[in-house]
Tab-separated table of C-alpha atoms in Angstrom:
chain	number	residue	atom	x	y	z
T	1	GLY	CA	64.597	-62.124	-214.708
T	2	ILE	CA	65.664	-59.138	-212.774
T	3	ALA	CA	68.341	-56.652	-214.286
T	4	ALA	CA	71.691	-56.614	-212.869
T	5	CYS	CA	72.935	-53.382	-211.390
T	6	GLU	CA	75.631	-52.301	-208.600
T	7	CYS	CA	73.677	-50.552	-205.787
T	8	PHE	CA	75.245	-49.633	-202.636
T	9	GLY	CA	78.212	-51.881	-203.063
T	10	TYR	CA	75.823	-54.850	-204.104
T	11	THR	CA	76.092	-56.323	-207.461
T	12	GLY	CA	73.113	-58.384	-209.570
T	13	GLU	CA	69.977	-59.585	-207.796
T	14	GLN	CA	71.062	-58.704	-204.304
T	15	GLY	CA	71.981	-55.019	-205.648
T	16	VAL	CA	68.233	-54.479	-207.221
T	17	MET	CA	66.474	-55.979	-204.029
T	18	MET	CA	68.408	-53.559	-201.743
T	19	ASP	CA	68.032	-50.374	-204.010
T	20	ARG	CA	64.151	-51.282	-204.088
T	21	ARG	CA	64.398	-51.367	-200.212
T	22	ALA	CA	66.563	-48.170	-199.775
T	23	LEU	CA	63.932	-46.279	-202.172
T	24	LEU	CA	60.724	-47.922	-200.194
T	25	ARG	CA	62.593	-46.493	-196.850
T	26	MET	CA	63.046	-42.914	-198.584
T	27	ALA	CA	59.723	-42.629	-199.780
T	28	ILE	CA	58.403	-43.251	-196.008
T	29	ALA	CA	60.754	-41.020	-194.843
T	30	VAL	CA	59.574	-38.284	-197.073
T	31	ILE	CA	55.879	-38.987	-196.585
T	32	SER	CA	56.612	-38.673	-193.039
T	33	LEU	CA	58.437	-35.525	-193.092
T	34	GLY	CA	55.615	-34.116	-195.079
T	35	SER	CA	52.699	-35.218	-192.760
T	36	MET	CA	54.842	-33.694	-189.898
T	37	ALA	CA	55.052	-30.044	-191.643
T	38	VAL	CA	51.200	-30.268	-192.050
T	39	SER	CA	50.494	-31.091	-188.652
T	40	VAL	CA	52.828	-28.354	-187.726
T	41	ARG	CA	51.120	-25.817	-189.837
T	42	ALA	CA	47.886	-26.550	-188.356
T	43	GLU	CA	48.877	-26.085	-185.294
T	44	VAL	CA	49.621	-22.392	-186.003
T	45	GLU	CA	46.941	-21.928	-188.194
T	46	GLU	CA	44.826	-18.740	-187.671
T	47	LEU	CA	40.975	-20.056	-187.322
T	48	ASP	CA	38.036	-17.978	-188.284
T	49	PRO	CA	36.602	-16.263	-184.997
T	50	GLU	CA	33.585	-18.296	-185.744
T	51	ASP	CA	35.426	-21.450	-185.576
T	52	ALA	CA	37.659	-20.358	-182.530
T	53	PHE	CA	34.630	-18.978	-180.750
T	54	ARG	CA	31.624	-21.361	-181.090
T	55	VAL	CA	28.691	-20.077	-178.752
T	56	SER	CA	25.274	-21.436	-178.234
T	57	ALA	CA	22.395	-20.325	-176.468
T	58	THR	CA	19.521	-21.928	-174.771
T	59	ARG	CA	16.375	-20.763	-172.872
T	60	ILE	CA	16.395	-23.195	-169.805
T	61	GLY	CA	13.809	-21.351	-167.676
T	62	SER	CA	11.314	-18.603	-168.012
T	63	LYS	CA	13.970	-16.098	-166.654
T	64	THR	CA	17.172	-17.920	-167.497
T	65	ILE	CA	19.250	-18.450	-170.654
T	66	GLU	CA	22.321	-20.448	-170.866
T	67	VAL	CA	25.243	-19.576	-173.159
T	68	VAL	CA	27.993	-22.075	-173.897
T	69	PHE	CA	31.285	-20.831	-175.189
T	70	MET	CA	33.520	-23.389	-176.672
T	71	VAL	CA	37.035	-21.649	-177.296
T	72	ALA	CA	39.609	-23.530	-179.205
T	73	PRO	CA	42.921	-24.592	-178.053
T	74	GLY	CA	45.106	-21.429	-178.212
T	75	TYR	CA	42.656	-19.120	-178.092
T	76	GLN	CA	41.192	-17.130	-175.318
T	77	LEU	CA	38.149	-14.629	-174.633
T	78	TYR	CA	38.559	-11.846	-172.530
T	79	ARG	CA	35.977	-11.395	-169.349
T	80	ASP	CA	35.804	-8.056	-169.827
T	81	ARG	CA	34.524	-8.023	-173.033
T	82	LEU	CA	31.867	-10.381	-172.704
T	83	SER	CA	28.251	-8.797	-172.741
T	84	PHE	CA	24.772	-9.693	-173.001
T	85	GLN	CA	21.628	-7.942	-174.479
T	86	MET	CA	18.083	-8.619	-175.097
T	87	ASP	CA	16.681	-6.846	-178.291
T	88	HIS	CA	13.099	-6.697	-176.729
T	89	PRO	CA	11.480	-3.712	-174.858
T	90	ASP	CA	9.617	-6.174	-172.355
T	91	VAL	CA	12.775	-8.216	-171.317
T	92	THR	CA	16.237	-7.108	-169.705
T	93	VAL	CA	19.253	-8.842	-168.638
T	94	MET	CA	19.202	-8.506	-164.845
T	95	GLY	CA	22.862	-10.283	-164.496
T	96	ILE	CA	25.278	-12.568	-165.680
T	97	ASP	CA	26.738	-15.796	-163.723
T	98	LEU	CA	30.182	-16.603	-165.245
T	99	PRO	CA	32.628	-19.127	-164.067
T	100	GLU	CA	36.126	-17.874	-162.376
T	101	PRO	CA	38.237	-16.818	-165.288
T	102	LEU	CA	42.045	-17.439	-165.531
T	103	GLU	CA	43.980	-14.393	-164.377
T	104	LYS	CA	47.002	-13.505	-166.934
T	105	PHE	CA	49.535	-10.791	-167.595
T	106	ASP	CA	49.094	-9.428	-171.114
T	107	PRO	CA	52.491	-8.078	-172.221
T	108	ALA	CA	50.682	-6.398	-175.421
T	109	LEU	CA	48.573	-4.539	-173.042
T	110	GLY	CA	50.886	-4.278	-170.311
T	111	GLU	CA	48.462	-5.322	-167.556
T	112	ARG	CA	46.622	-8.105	-165.848
T	113	VAL	CA	43.595	-9.794	-167.531
T	114	TRP	CA	41.058	-12.119	-167.122
T	115	VAL	CA	40.086	-14.806	-169.656
T	116	TYR	CA	38.626	-17.741	-170.580
T	117	ALA	CA	40.707	-20.341	-172.566
T	118	GLU	CA	38.415	-23.129	-172.977
T	119	ARG	CA	34.896	-24.322	-172.769
T	120	PHE	CA	32.538	-22.416	-170.100
T	121	THR	CA	28.939	-21.532	-169.498
T	122	ALA	CA	27.539	-18.285	-168.794
T	123	ARG	CA	23.832	-17.986	-167.109
T	124	VAL	CA	21.992	-15.123	-168.311
T	125	ARG	CA	19.452	-13.913	-165.408
T	126	LEU	CA	16.122	-11.852	-167.201
T	127	SER	CA	13.398	-10.028	-165.671
T	128	GLY	CA	10.356	-8.703	-167.766
T	129	ALA	CA	7.995	-10.969	-169.716
T	130	ASN	CA	8.443	-14.281	-170.750
T	131	VAL	CA	8.011	-13.844	-174.520
T	132	GLY	CA	10.428	-14.781	-177.312
T	133	ALA	CA	13.258	-12.020	-177.824
T	134	ARG	CA	16.717	-12.444	-179.196
T	135	LEU	CA	19.792	-12.500	-177.175
T	136	ILE	CA	22.778	-10.453	-178.442
T	137	VAL	CA	26.086	-11.607	-177.229
T	138	SER	CA	29.290	-9.308	-177.719
T	139	MET	CA	32.974	-11.007	-177.311
T	140	GLN	CA	36.355	-10.187	-178.181
T	141	GLY	CA	39.147	-12.999	-178.155
T	142	CYS	CA	42.867	-13.448	-179.235
T	143	ALA	CA	44.688	-16.136	-180.970
T	144	VAL	CA	47.357	-16.389	-178.115
T	145	ASP	CA	50.103	-18.725	-180.003
T	146	LEU	CA	49.455	-16.439	-183.123
T	147	GLY	CA	49.742	-13.156	-181.102
T	148	ILE	CA	46.650	-12.373	-183.258
T	149	CYS	CA	43.508	-10.194	-181.593
T	150	PHE	CA	39.876	-10.372	-183.260
T	151	PRO	CA	38.021	-7.450	-183.472
T	152	SER	CA	34.656	-7.462	-181.326
T	153	MET	CA	32.097	-9.728	-182.773
T	154	GLU	CA	28.450	-10.146	-182.273
T	155	LYS	CA	26.109	-13.117	-181.981
T	156	ALA	CA	22.378	-13.335	-181.988
T	157	PHE	CA	20.347	-15.906	-180.580
T	158	ASN	CA	16.267	-16.380	-181.104
T	159	VAL	CA	15.340	-17.667	-177.588
T	160	PRO	CA	11.570	-18.667	-177.533
T	161	PRO	CA	9.504	-18.449	-174.245
T	162	ILE	CA	9.051	-21.217	-172.081
């Protein structure tokens, strides 16, 4: 049978059942608190710049490359720190079409800045030959919620001719 105990003011089998229920509730509470701590830690955890700022490039015409930036929540890229270059002598960047950025006051810099804080697409307009080349994208961004700015980084993309 069930051992008798005096638990939470109950005796005998009733006390054992109350004890098991109390332990189960405490275990659920501990597990819930543990998962909350993990999710809070994940919200403020620093991402690697490669994960915070994902970039892809696709040639969509003989004179146009589409560059898609995926900016993680809580992170931002500075518009004035974006640059695009081709590494082929017969192809040059003629212009960049960017969406309207967000204007913010940056207390660390003490000035207004223009940033992208979510997914956006840039169109790189080219002149010259329709040949395969590499597009080099330079960028700099910050983890806003963490107060961390990353050094400038470059990503290179092979873009075949169309």
